[in-house]
mmCIF file of C-alpha atoms and ligand atoms in Angstrom:
data_model
loop_
_atom_site.group_PDB
_atom_site.id
_atom_site.type_symbol
_atom_site.label_atom_id
_atom_site.label_comp_id
_atom_site.label_asym_id
_atom_site.label_seq_id
_atom_site.Cartn_x
_atom_site.Cartn_y
_atom_site.Cartn_z
ATOM 1 C CA MET A 1 -23.073 15.112 14.700
ATOM 2 C CA THR A 2 -21.050 11.940 15.401
ATOM 3 C CA PRO A 3 -17.557 12.211 16.959
ATOM 4 C CA ILE A 4 -15.941 11.111 13.686
ATOM 5 C CA LEU A 5 -17.814 13.745 11.681
ATOM 6 C CA LYS A 6 -16.910 16.423 14.224
ATOM 7 C CA THR A 7 -13.258 15.461 13.913
ATOM 8 C CA LEU A 8 -13.333 15.177 10.136
ATOM 9 C CA LYS A 9 -15.453 18.177 9.197
ATOM 10 C CA GLU A 10 -15.051 20.606 12.109
ATOM 11 C CA LYS A 11 -11.445 19.675 12.911
ATOM 12 C CA ASP A 12 -12.418 19.014 16.535
ATOM 13 C CA THR A 13 -9.393 17.880 18.542
ATOM 14 C CA THR A 14 -11.181 16.725 21.703
ATOM 15 C CA CYS A 15 -13.210 13.695 20.537
ATOM 16 C CA LYS A 16 -10.398 11.312 19.406
ATOM 17 C CA PRO A 17 -12.820 8.794 17.904
ATOM 18 C CA VAL A 18 -11.791 5.214 17.174
ATOM 19 C CA TRP A 19 -12.681 2.461 14.707
ATOM 20 C CA PHE A 20 -10.671 -0.261 12.947
ATOM 21 C CA MET A 21 -10.197 -1.263 9.324
ATOM 22 C CA ARG A 22 -11.388 -4.880 8.986
ATOM 23 C CA GLN A 23 -13.127 -4.654 12.339
ATOM 24 C CA ALA A 24 -15.793 -7.032 11.001
ATOM 25 C CA GLY A 25 -13.883 -10.094 9.952
ATOM 26 C CA ARG A 26 -12.056 -13.290 10.563
ATOM 27 C CA TYR A 27 -10.503 -12.446 13.948
ATOM 28 C CA LEU A 28 -14.056 -12.527 15.401
ATOM 29 C CA PRO A 29 -15.352 -16.034 16.251
ATOM 30 C CA GLU A 30 -18.928 -14.856 15.658
ATOM 31 C CA PHE A 31 -17.952 -13.877 12.084
ATOM 32 C CA ARG A 32 -16.244 -17.225 11.466
ATOM 33 C CA GLU A 33 -19.400 -18.939 12.680
ATOM 34 C CA ILE A 34 -21.528 -17.197 10.018
ATOM 35 C CA ARG A 35 -18.847 -17.793 7.380
ATOM 36 C CA LYS A 36 -18.856 -21.560 8.083
ATOM 37 C CA THR A 37 -22.368 -21.905 6.718
ATOM 38 C CA ASN A 38 -21.912 -19.215 4.026
ATOM 39 C CA GLN A 39 -19.034 -20.394 1.885
ATOM 40 C CA ASN A 40 -19.714 -18.019 -1.007
ATOM 41 C CA PHE A 41 -18.309 -14.629 0.035
ATOM 42 C CA VAL A 42 -20.049 -12.581 -2.678
ATOM 43 C CA ASP A 43 -23.421 -14.146 -1.787
ATOM 44 C CA LEU A 44 -22.765 -13.139 1.787
ATOM 45 C CA CYS A 45 -22.094 -9.543 0.686
ATOM 46 C CA ILE A 46 -25.445 -9.391 -1.149
ATOM 47 C CA ASN A 47 -27.474 -10.756 1.765
ATOM 48 C CA PRO A 48 -28.711 -7.597 3.574
ATOM 49 C CA ASN A 49 -29.768 -9.474 6.750
ATOM 50 C CA LEU A 50 -26.381 -11.093 7.208
ATOM 51 C CA VAL A 51 -24.482 -7.956 6.160
ATOM 52 C CA GLU A 52 -26.330 -6.021 8.854
ATOM 53 C CA LYS A 53 -25.577 -8.706 11.431
ATOM 54 C CA ILE A 54 -21.841 -8.855 10.596
ATOM 55 C CA THR A 55 -21.510 -5.059 10.391
ATOM 56 C CA LEU A 56 -22.897 -4.741 13.916
ATOM 57 C CA GLN A 57 -20.772 -7.526 15.460
ATOM 58 C CA PRO A 58 -17.809 -5.318 16.427
ATOM 59 C CA ILE A 59 -20.182 -2.542 17.622
ATOM 60 C CA GLN A 60 -21.723 -4.998 20.073
ATOM 61 C CA ARG A 61 -18.320 -5.934 21.478
ATOM 62 C CA PHE A 62 -16.384 -2.643 21.559
ATOM 63 C CA LYS A 63 -17.075 1.037 22.299
ATOM 64 C CA ILE A 64 -15.985 2.060 18.815
ATOM 65 C CA ASP A 65 -17.372 5.171 17.095
ATOM 66 C CA ALA A 66 -18.218 3.693 13.713
ATOM 67 C CA ALA A 67 -19.470 0.637 11.916
ATOM 68 C CA ILE A 68 -18.063 0.000 8.433
ATOM 69 C CA ILE A 69 -20.500 -1.746 6.154
ATOM 70 C CA PHE A 70 -19.553 -5.376 5.607
ATOM 71 C CA SER A 71 -18.791 -5.653 1.899
ATOM 72 C CA ASP A 72 -15.677 -5.714 -0.285
ATOM 73 C CA ILE A 73 -13.932 -3.476 -2.795
ATOM 74 C CA LEU A 74 -14.226 -6.372 -5.276
ATOM 75 C CA MET A 75 -18.020 -5.975 -5.391
ATOM 76 C CA ILE A 76 -17.378 -3.415 -8.164
ATOM 77 C CA PRO A 77 -15.586 -5.869 -10.493
ATOM 78 C CA TYR A 78 -18.339 -8.363 -9.580
ATOM 79 C CA ALA A 79 -21.005 -5.838 -10.652
ATOM 80 C CA LEU A 80 -19.091 -5.348 -13.913
ATOM 81 C CA GLY A 81 -19.281 -9.019 -14.847
ATOM 82 C CA GLN A 82 -16.121 -10.574 -13.388
ATOM 83 C CA LYS A 83 -16.469 -13.711 -11.296
ATOM 84 C CA VAL A 84 -15.020 -13.156 -7.831
ATOM 85 C CA THR A 85 -14.298 -15.979 -5.386
ATOM 86 C CA PHE A 86 -12.342 -16.171 -2.160
ATOM 87 C CA GLN A 87 -10.469 -19.306 -1.261
ATOM 88 C CA LYS A 88 -9.432 -19.845 2.317
ATOM 89 C CA ASP A 89 -5.944 -18.381 3.017
ATOM 90 C CA GLN A 90 -5.435 -17.657 -0.684
ATOM 91 C CA GLY A 91 -6.931 -14.251 -1.250
ATOM 92 C CA PRO A 92 -9.338 -13.420 -4.041
ATOM 93 C CA ILE A 93 -9.536 -15.266 -7.351
ATOM 94 C CA ILE A 94 -10.994 -13.241 -10.215
ATOM 95 C CA SER A 95 -11.971 -14.426 -13.699
ATOM 96 C CA ASN A 96 -10.141 -12.815 -16.628
ATOM 97 C CA PHE A 97 -10.970 -9.225 -17.509
ATOM 98 C CA ASP A 98 -13.448 -9.155 -20.400
ATOM 99 C CA GLU A 99 -13.393 -5.825 -22.240
ATOM 100 C CA LYS A 100 -16.808 -6.356 -23.841
ATOM 101 C CA LYS A 101 -18.497 -7.172 -20.549
ATOM 102 C CA PHE A 102 -16.754 -4.305 -18.738
ATOM 103 C CA PHE A 103 -17.541 -1.556 -21.234
ATOM 104 C CA GLY A 104 -20.933 -3.137 -22.025
ATOM 105 C CA THR A 105 -22.282 -2.845 -18.472
ATOM 106 C CA SER A 106 -24.681 0.100 -18.151
ATOM 107 C CA GLU A 107 -24.912 2.310 -15.065
ATOM 108 C CA GLU A 108 -28.397 0.922 -14.460
ATOM 109 C CA GLU A 109 -27.194 -2.697 -14.506
ATOM 110 C CA PHE A 110 -24.314 -1.763 -12.203
ATOM 111 C CA ILE A 111 -26.646 -0.121 -9.664
ATOM 112 C CA ASN A 112 -29.106 -3.020 -9.820
ATOM 113 C CA LYS A 113 -26.411 -5.556 -9.063
ATOM 114 C CA LEU A 114 -25.172 -3.550 -6.084
ATOM 115 C CA ASN A 115 -28.647 -2.754 -4.788
ATOM 116 C CA PRO A 116 -28.381 -5.324 -1.932
ATOM 117 C CA VAL A 117 -25.416 -3.316 -0.589
ATOM 118 C CA TYR A 118 -27.580 -0.196 -0.416
ATOM 119 C CA GLU A 119 -30.441 -2.183 1.157
ATOM 120 C CA ALA A 120 -28.017 -3.467 3.797
ATOM 121 C CA ILE A 121 -26.854 0.085 4.570
ATOM 122 C CA LYS A 122 -30.470 1.245 4.984
ATOM 123 C CA LYS A 123 -31.219 -1.616 7.381
ATOM 124 C CA THR A 124 -28.017 -1.149 9.356
ATOM 125 C CA ARG A 125 -28.481 2.598 9.705
ATOM 126 C CA LYS A 126 -31.880 1.983 11.322
ATOM 127 C CA SER A 127 -30.453 -0.270 14.019
ATOM 128 C CA LEU A 128 -27.283 1.720 14.667
ATOM 129 C CA LEU A 129 -27.232 4.388 17.395
ATOM 130 C CA LEU A 130 -27.288 7.915 15.960
ATOM 131 C CA SER A 131 -24.061 8.708 17.822
ATOM 132 C CA LYS A 132 -22.192 6.156 15.663
ATOM 133 C CA SER A 133 -21.042 6.763 12.110
ATOM 134 C CA LEU A 134 -21.741 4.263 9.354
ATOM 135 C CA ILE A 135 -18.831 4.137 6.931
ATOM 136 C CA GLY A 136 -19.312 3.226 3.289
ATOM 137 C CA PHE A 137 -16.358 2.571 1.001
ATOM 138 C CA ALA A 138 -14.918 1.778 -2.416
ATOM 139 C CA GLY A 139 -11.577 0.773 -3.870
ATOM 140 C CA ALA A 140 -9.805 3.460 -5.907
ATOM 141 C CA PRO A 141 -9.471 2.698 -9.656
ATOM 142 C CA TRP A 142 -5.816 1.596 -9.535
ATOM 143 C CA THR A 143 -6.371 -0.876 -6.689
ATOM 144 C CA LEU A 144 -9.426 -2.323 -8.469
ATOM 145 C CA ILE A 145 -7.367 -2.689 -11.651
ATOM 146 C CA TYR A 146 -4.660 -4.497 -9.670
ATOM 147 C CA TYR A 147 -7.213 -7.244 -8.997
ATOM 148 C CA MET A 148 -9.229 -6.997 -12.244
ATOM 149 C CA PHE A 149 -6.084 -7.464 -14.384
ATOM 150 C CA ASN A 150 -4.381 -9.842 -11.985
ATOM 151 C CA ILE A 151 -1.360 -7.503 -11.866
ATOM 152 C CA LYS A 152 0.176 -9.598 -9.066
ATOM 153 C CA ASN A 153 1.152 -12.234 -11.625
ATOM 154 C CA LYS A 154 2.140 -9.769 -14.345
ATOM 155 C CA GLY A 155 4.337 -7.047 -12.923
ATOM 156 C CA SER A 156 5.586 -3.652 -14.038
ATOM 157 C CA PHE A 157 6.208 -4.639 -17.676
ATOM 158 C CA PHE A 158 2.488 -5.276 -18.139
ATOM 159 C CA ILE A 159 1.573 -1.913 -16.612
ATOM 160 C CA LYS A 160 3.935 -0.083 -18.949
ATOM 161 C CA ASN A 161 2.634 -1.839 -22.047
ATOM 162 C CA HIS A 162 -1.059 -1.462 -21.329
ATOM 163 C CA SER A 163 -1.398 2.196 -20.437
ATOM 164 C CA ASP A 164 -4.126 2.836 -23.055
ATOM 165 C CA ILE A 165 -6.535 0.235 -21.754
ATOM 166 C CA ILE A 166 -5.663 1.022 -18.125
ATOM 167 C CA LEU A 167 -6.557 4.685 -18.677
ATOM 168 C CA ARG A 168 -9.825 3.790 -20.396
ATOM 169 C CA VAL A 169 -10.752 1.445 -17.552
ATOM 170 C CA ILE A 170 -9.873 4.100 -14.959
ATOM 171 C CA GLU A 171 -12.172 6.552 -16.720
ATOM 172 C CA LYS A 172 -15.192 4.258 -16.502
ATOM 173 C CA LEU A 173 -14.343 3.159 -12.958
ATOM 174 C CA ASN A 174 -14.157 6.798 -11.878
ATOM 175 C CA VAL A 175 -17.769 7.323 -12.972
ATOM 176 C CA LEU A 176 -19.030 4.119 -11.357
ATOM 177 C CA ILE A 177 -17.134 4.564 -8.083
ATOM 178 C CA ASN A 178 -18.741 7.996 -7.724
ATOM 179 C CA ILE A 179 -22.170 6.478 -8.270
ATOM 180 C CA HIS A 180 -21.438 3.677 -5.779
ATOM 181 C CA LEU A 181 -20.344 6.187 -3.128
ATOM 182 C CA ARG A 182 -23.335 8.457 -3.697
ATOM 183 C CA LYS A 183 -25.743 5.513 -3.445
ATOM 184 C CA GLN A 184 -24.117 4.469 -0.157
ATOM 185 C CA LYS A 185 -24.483 8.006 1.196
ATOM 186 C CA GLU A 186 -28.136 8.145 0.106
ATOM 187 C CA ALA A 187 -28.778 4.807 1.815
ATOM 188 C CA GLY A 188 -27.418 6.127 5.123
ATOM 189 C CA ALA A 189 -23.612 5.994 5.170
ATOM 190 C CA ASP A 190 -22.376 9.280 6.652
ATOM 191 C CA ILE A 191 -18.708 8.932 5.636
ATOM 192 C CA VAL A 192 -16.897 7.110 2.831
ATOM 193 C CA GLN A 193 -13.368 5.745 2.712
ATOM 194 C CA ILE A 194 -11.463 5.248 -0.550
ATOM 195 C CA PHE A 195 -8.968 2.371 -0.395
ATOM 196 C CA ASP A 196 -5.975 2.638 -2.708
ATOM 197 C CA SER A 197 -4.203 -0.290 -1.059
ATOM 198 C CA TRP A 198 -1.748 -0.813 -3.943
ATOM 199 C CA ALA A 199 -0.805 2.848 -4.545
ATOM 200 C CA GLY A 200 2.692 2.081 -3.275
ATOM 201 C CA LEU A 201 3.338 -0.177 -6.259
ATOM 202 C CA LEU A 202 3.262 2.686 -8.757
ATOM 203 C CA LYS A 203 6.402 4.218 -10.216
ATOM 204 C CA ASN A 204 6.927 7.975 -10.010
ATOM 205 C CA GLU A 205 5.807 8.610 -13.573
ATOM 206 C CA GLU A 206 2.614 6.541 -13.083
ATOM 207 C CA LEU A 207 1.583 7.978 -9.736
ATOM 208 C CA ASN A 208 -0.188 11.053 -11.042
ATOM 209 C CA LYS A 209 -2.306 9.470 -13.771
ATOM 210 C CA TYR A 210 -3.144 6.183 -11.993
ATOM 211 C CA CYS A 211 -3.474 7.306 -8.387
ATOM 212 C CA ILE A 212 -3.524 11.037 -7.678
ATOM 213 C CA LEU A 213 -5.787 12.194 -10.526
ATOM 214 C CA PRO A 214 -8.389 9.415 -10.138
ATOM 215 C CA ASN A 215 -8.536 9.967 -6.341
ATOM 216 C CA LYS A 216 -8.823 13.710 -6.934
ATOM 217 C CA LYS A 217 -11.821 13.187 -9.219
ATOM 218 C CA ILE A 218 -13.523 11.060 -6.572
ATOM 219 C CA ILE A 219 -12.881 13.560 -3.788
ATOM 220 C CA SER A 220 -14.059 16.521 -5.911
ATOM 221 C CA TYR A 221 -17.254 14.587 -6.582
ATOM 222 C CA CYS A 222 -17.670 13.820 -2.868
ATOM 223 C CA LYS A 223 -17.233 17.482 -2.029
ATOM 224 C CA ARG A 224 -19.773 18.595 -4.638
ATOM 225 C CA ASN A 225 -22.219 16.087 -3.154
ATOM 226 C CA ASN A 226 -21.482 16.745 0.544
ATOM 227 C CA ILE A 227 -20.028 13.307 1.193
ATOM 228 C CA PRO A 228 -17.468 13.366 4.042
ATOM 229 C CA ASN A 229 -14.454 11.380 2.874
ATOM 230 C CA ILE A 230 -11.202 9.700 3.909
ATOM 231 C CA CYS A 231 -8.461 8.495 1.523
ATOM 232 C CA PHE A 232 -6.096 5.586 2.185
ATOM 233 C CA PRO A 233 -3.328 5.598 -0.457
ATOM 234 C CA LYS A 234 -1.282 2.856 1.199
ATOM 235 C CA GLY A 235 2.466 2.690 0.638
ATOM 236 C CA LEU A 236 3.074 6.197 -0.736
ATOM 237 C CA LYS A 237 5.812 7.012 1.805
ATOM 238 C CA ASP A 238 6.829 10.699 1.519
ATOM 239 C CA LYS A 239 4.492 11.152 -1.447
ATOM 240 C CA TYR A 240 1.615 11.158 1.035
ATOM 241 C CA LYS A 241 2.329 14.904 1.200
ATOM 242 C CA GLU A 242 1.864 15.453 -2.531
ATOM 243 C CA PHE A 243 -1.225 13.236 -2.461
ATOM 244 C CA VAL A 244 -2.892 15.295 0.272
ATOM 245 C CA GLU A 245 -1.961 18.611 -1.362
ATOM 246 C CA GLN A 246 -3.406 17.534 -4.711
ATOM 247 C CA VAL A 247 -6.404 15.440 -3.695
ATOM 248 C CA LEU A 248 -7.510 17.500 -0.647
ATOM 249 C CA PRO A 249 -9.558 14.809 1.129
ATOM 250 C CA ASP A 250 -11.316 15.574 4.441
ATOM 251 C CA GLY A 251 -9.254 12.846 6.081
ATOM 252 C CA ILE A 252 -6.068 10.919 5.290
ATOM 253 C CA SER A 253 -5.440 7.430 6.646
ATOM 254 C CA ILE A 254 -1.725 6.801 7.167
ATOM 255 C CA ASP A 255 -0.058 3.389 7.005
ATOM 256 C CA HIS A 256 2.576 1.978 9.371
ATOM 257 C CA ASP A 257 5.499 3.119 7.193
ATOM 258 C CA ILE A 258 4.625 6.720 8.035
ATOM 259 C CA GLU A 259 6.190 8.137 11.184
ATOM 260 C CA PRO A 260 3.436 9.907 13.132
ATOM 261 C CA GLU A 261 5.724 12.935 13.720
ATOM 262 C CA TRP A 262 6.337 13.178 9.960
ATOM 263 C CA ALA A 263 2.563 13.074 9.328
ATOM 264 C CA LEU A 264 2.028 15.766 11.950
ATOM 265 C CA ASN A 265 4.488 18.098 10.206
ATOM 266 C CA ASN A 266 3.646 17.315 6.598
ATOM 267 C CA LEU A 267 -0.089 16.561 6.416
ATOM 268 C CA LYS A 268 -1.176 19.495 8.567
ATOM 269 C CA GLU A 269 -4.296 20.781 6.883
ATOM 270 C CA THR A 270 -6.047 17.416 6.917
ATOM 271 C CA CYS A 271 -7.595 15.242 9.593
ATOM 272 C CA ILE A 272 -5.247 12.289 10.141
ATOM 273 C CA GLN A 273 -6.388 8.718 10.792
ATOM 274 C CA GLY A 274 -4.650 5.490 11.761
ATOM 275 C CA GLY A 275 -0.997 4.561 11.524
ATOM 276 C CA MET A 276 -0.298 1.903 14.137
ATOM 277 C CA ASP A 277 1.131 -1.314 12.715
ATOM 278 C CA PRO A 278 -1.465 -4.132 12.992
ATOM 279 C CA ARG A 279 1.368 -6.677 13.360
ATOM 280 C CA ILE A 280 2.204 -5.241 16.790
ATOM 281 C CA LEU A 281 -1.140 -6.590 18.022
ATOM 282 C CA ILE A 282 0.017 -10.109 17.274
ATOM 283 C CA GLU A 283 3.705 -9.865 18.024
ATOM 284 C CA GLN A 284 3.874 -7.836 21.218
ATOM 285 C CA GLU A 285 2.524 -8.128 24.729
ATOM 286 C CA GLU A 286 -0.442 -6.016 25.770
ATOM 287 C CA LYS A 287 1.592 -3.494 27.738
ATOM 288 C CA LYS A 288 3.757 -2.619 24.761
ATOM 289 C CA VAL A 289 0.756 -2.427 22.447
ATOM 290 C CA LEU A 290 -0.967 0.060 24.762
ATOM 291 C CA HIS A 291 2.265 2.015 25.009
ATOM 292 C CA THR A 292 2.253 2.437 21.219
ATOM 293 C CA VAL A 293 -1.415 3.525 21.376
ATOM 294 C CA ASP A 294 -0.340 6.219 23.866
ATOM 295 C CA LYS A 295 2.417 7.341 21.500
ATOM 296 C CA TYR A 296 -0.034 7.991 18.649
ATOM 297 C CA LEU A 297 -2.420 9.805 21.006
ATOM 298 C CA GLU A 298 0.420 11.958 22.320
ATOM 299 C CA VAL A 299 1.777 12.950 18.926
ATOM 300 C CA PHE A 300 -1.693 13.860 17.638
ATOM 301 C CA HIS A 301 -2.905 15.340 20.924
ATOM 302 C CA ASN A 302 -3.627 18.805 19.501
ATOM 303 C CA CYS A 303 -4.879 17.604 16.116
ATOM 304 C CA PRO A 304 -8.091 16.311 14.657
ATOM 305 C CA TYR A 305 -7.124 12.603 14.799
ATOM 306 C CA ILE A 306 -9.150 9.406 14.332
ATOM 307 C CA PHE A 307 -7.549 6.387 15.976
ATOM 308 C CA ASN A 308 -7.223 3.362 13.672
ATOM 309 C CA LEU A 309 -4.462 1.019 12.485
ATOM 310 C CA GLY A 310 -2.079 1.385 9.530
ATOM 311 C CA HIS A 311 -3.919 -1.447 7.745
ATOM 312 C CA GLY A 312 -6.662 -3.926 8.587
ATOM 313 C CA ILE A 313 -6.871 -6.071 11.747
ATOM 314 C CA LEU A 314 -5.043 -9.346 11.057
ATOM 315 C CA PRO A 315 -6.969 -12.632 11.398
ATOM 316 C CA ARG A 316 -4.863 -13.914 14.325
ATOM 317 C CA THR A 317 -5.555 -10.817 16.478
ATOM 318 C CA ASN A 318 -7.130 -11.415 19.883
ATOM 319 C CA PRO A 319 -10.481 -9.528 20.039
ATOM 320 C CA GLU A 320 -9.800 -8.781 23.732
ATOM 321 C CA LEU A 321 -6.864 -6.628 22.659
ATOM 322 C CA ILE A 322 -9.098 -4.571 20.358
ATOM 323 C CA LYS A 323 -11.317 -3.998 23.385
ATOM 324 C CA LYS A 324 -8.348 -2.868 25.490
ATOM 325 C CA ILE A 325 -7.078 -0.508 22.768
ATOM 326 C CA THR A 326 -10.523 1.045 22.372
ATOM 327 C CA GLU A 327 -10.781 1.587 26.128
ATOM 328 C CA ARG A 328 -7.312 3.123 26.204
ATOM 329 C CA VAL A 329 -8.188 5.628 23.472
ATOM 330 C CA LYS A 330 -11.351 6.579 25.373
ATOM 331 C CA GLU A 331 -9.430 7.031 28.656
ATOM 332 C CA ARG A 332 -6.507 8.991 27.266
ATOM 333 C CA LYS A 333 -8.185 11.205 24.664
HETATM 334 O O1 LIG B 401 -14.560 -4.825 8.379
HETATM 335 C C1 LIG B 401 -14.381 -4.145 7.364
HETATM 336 O O2 LIG B 401 -13.361 -3.451 7.172
HETATM 337 C C2 LIG B 401 -15.464 -4.081 6.322
HETATM 338 C C3 LIG B 401 -15.400 -5.015 5.262
HETATM 339 C C4 LIG B 401 -14.219 -5.051 4.292
HETATM 340 C C5 LIG B 401 -13.760 -6.278 3.746
HETATM 341 N N1 LIG B 401 -12.822 -5.973 2.796
HETATM 342 C C6 LIG B 401 -14.226 -7.599 4.150
HETATM 343 C C7 LIG B 401 -13.456 -8.812 3.811
HETATM 344 C C8 LIG B 401 -13.496 -4.018 3.697
HETATM 345 C C9 LIG B 401 -13.541 -2.527 3.959
HETATM 346 C C10 LIG B 401 -12.621 -4.616 2.739
HETATM 347 C C11 LIG B 401 -11.722 -3.830 1.862
HETATM 348 C C12 LIG B 401 -10.794 -4.521 0.975
HETATM 349 N N2 LIG B 401 -10.981 -5.718 0.315
HETATM 350 C C13 LIG B 401 -9.530 -3.991 0.578
HETATM 351 C C14 LIG B 401 -8.973 -2.653 0.995
HETATM 352 C C15 LIG B 401 -8.372 -2.671 2.339
HETATM 353 C C16 LIG B 401 -7.123 -3.494 2.448
HETATM 354 O O3 LIG B 401 -7.150 -4.475 3.207
HETATM 355 O O4 LIG B 401 -6.115 -3.132 1.814
HETATM 356 C C17 LIG B 401 -8.937 -4.930 -0.283
HETATM 357 C C18 LIG B 401 -7.586 -4.809 -0.953
HETATM 358 C C19 LIG B 401 -9.861 -6.013 -0.456
HETATM 359 C C20 LIG B 401 -9.693 -7.221 -1.295
HETATM 360 C C21 LIG B 401 -9.777 -8.480 -0.516
HETATM 361 N N3 LIG B 401 -10.908 -8.979 0.089
HETATM 362 C C22 LIG B 401 -8.716 -9.396 -0.231
HETATM 363 C C23 LIG B 401 -7.291 -9.220 -0.686
HETATM 364 C C24 LIG B 401 -9.254 -10.452 0.530
HETATM 365 C C25 LIG B 401 -8.601 -11.738 0.994
HETATM 366 C C26 LIG B 401 -7.579 -11.600 2.004
HETATM 367 C C27 LIG B 401 -7.924 -10.694 3.147
HETATM 368 O O5 LIG B 401 -7.269 -9.656 3.245
HETATM 369 O O6 LIG B 401 -8.830 -10.994 3.935
HETATM 370 C C28 LIG B 401 -10.611 -10.138 0.751
HETATM 371 C C29 LIG B 401 -11.565 -10.970 1.545
HETATM 372 C C30 LIG B 401 -12.279 -10.326 2.652
HETATM 373 N N4 LIG B 401 -12.841 -9.094 2.617
HETATM 374 C C31 LIG B 401 -12.534 -10.911 3.926
HETATM 375 C C32 LIG B 401 -13.276 -9.968 4.654
HETATM 376 C C33 LIG B 401 -13.835 -10.131 6.031
HETATM 377 C C34 LIG B 401 -12.115 -12.309 4.364
HETATM 378 C C35 LIG B 401 -13.100 -13.286 3.807
HETATM 379 C C36 LIG B 401 -12.986 -14.653 4.385
HETATM 380 O O7 LIG B 401 -12.195 -15.430 3.879
HETATM 381 O O8 LIG B 401 -13.747 -14.924 5.319
#
């Protein structure tokens, strides 16, 4: 059993494994090198040879306990007929939501389009040491809808006025996300993480139907199918407690708004992951960064805890610092 699985499933408190969200990405020169000659991001995500290579890049540099498959949460909208492109420094650009295309896509078509992701997982699992976990992932329905409906440019008025279609889309996404996670597990991922990066945008009255219930359905499915799981409902503040009590994931990834002591007292029954603000890695000197690492390790000393950040590694982060943090976790555990 890998250190992450021991921590997550057996509530082991001695391993203190470590990995990083966005550990394969733009802060690594070797990733930027591949990206230079592969301008189309989606094409890159459906190229199993390159996906394997990028997924293993951080493993070759650092003594981390997991690889996360190089892909994107927007591969689901892509598989459902939306055009997804990434412009440098601009974030994703997604073609308009097309109801006919969305509801017209069969499960078989969906799986076929995402098959290269599963092929990449199979290949990567073969070349990854058995002591390392391979993490698969998906976006939660609400966070996918945020991008699929371009909510950024529409705001809360739109959400309020489109609850019927949003609920119908969530229902179909729930089914397809489950399939996507199961296929990743079957291909060799031993853990999955569910990203609800925009959960914090929801109003109180929307939280249950758009975030908690859909995540709960996914986690129940994972449990029925023996898929170890971690949820990341970013931005929920004190509602992290309600989320954990309702959804009951194996692990809960906290963001940098959550005080570690608060998490310790309020999210007790669950394995906790992450928390440290990724901005510190850019803004502060090494000594202070390592001091903050120590703080997280101290607070969670007697708990099943997976070291990670409160969000993904930022592009301007120095890879050497990731190395130092990893070493510190291994020394102090
Ligand atoms: O290393 C890993 O974590 C694995 C690969 C991974 C990517 N995206 C690669 C990527 C994972 C797990 C994701 C998840 C993801 N994608 C999330 C959830 C986590 C989070 O950050 O909140 C979200 C919201 C997305 C959507 C997305 N993809 C955005 C907003 C962007 C552009 C801006 C950004 O944050 O980078 C992407 C592009 C993307 N996904 C890149 C990478 C390496 C950068 C692509 C490039 O320009 O080279």
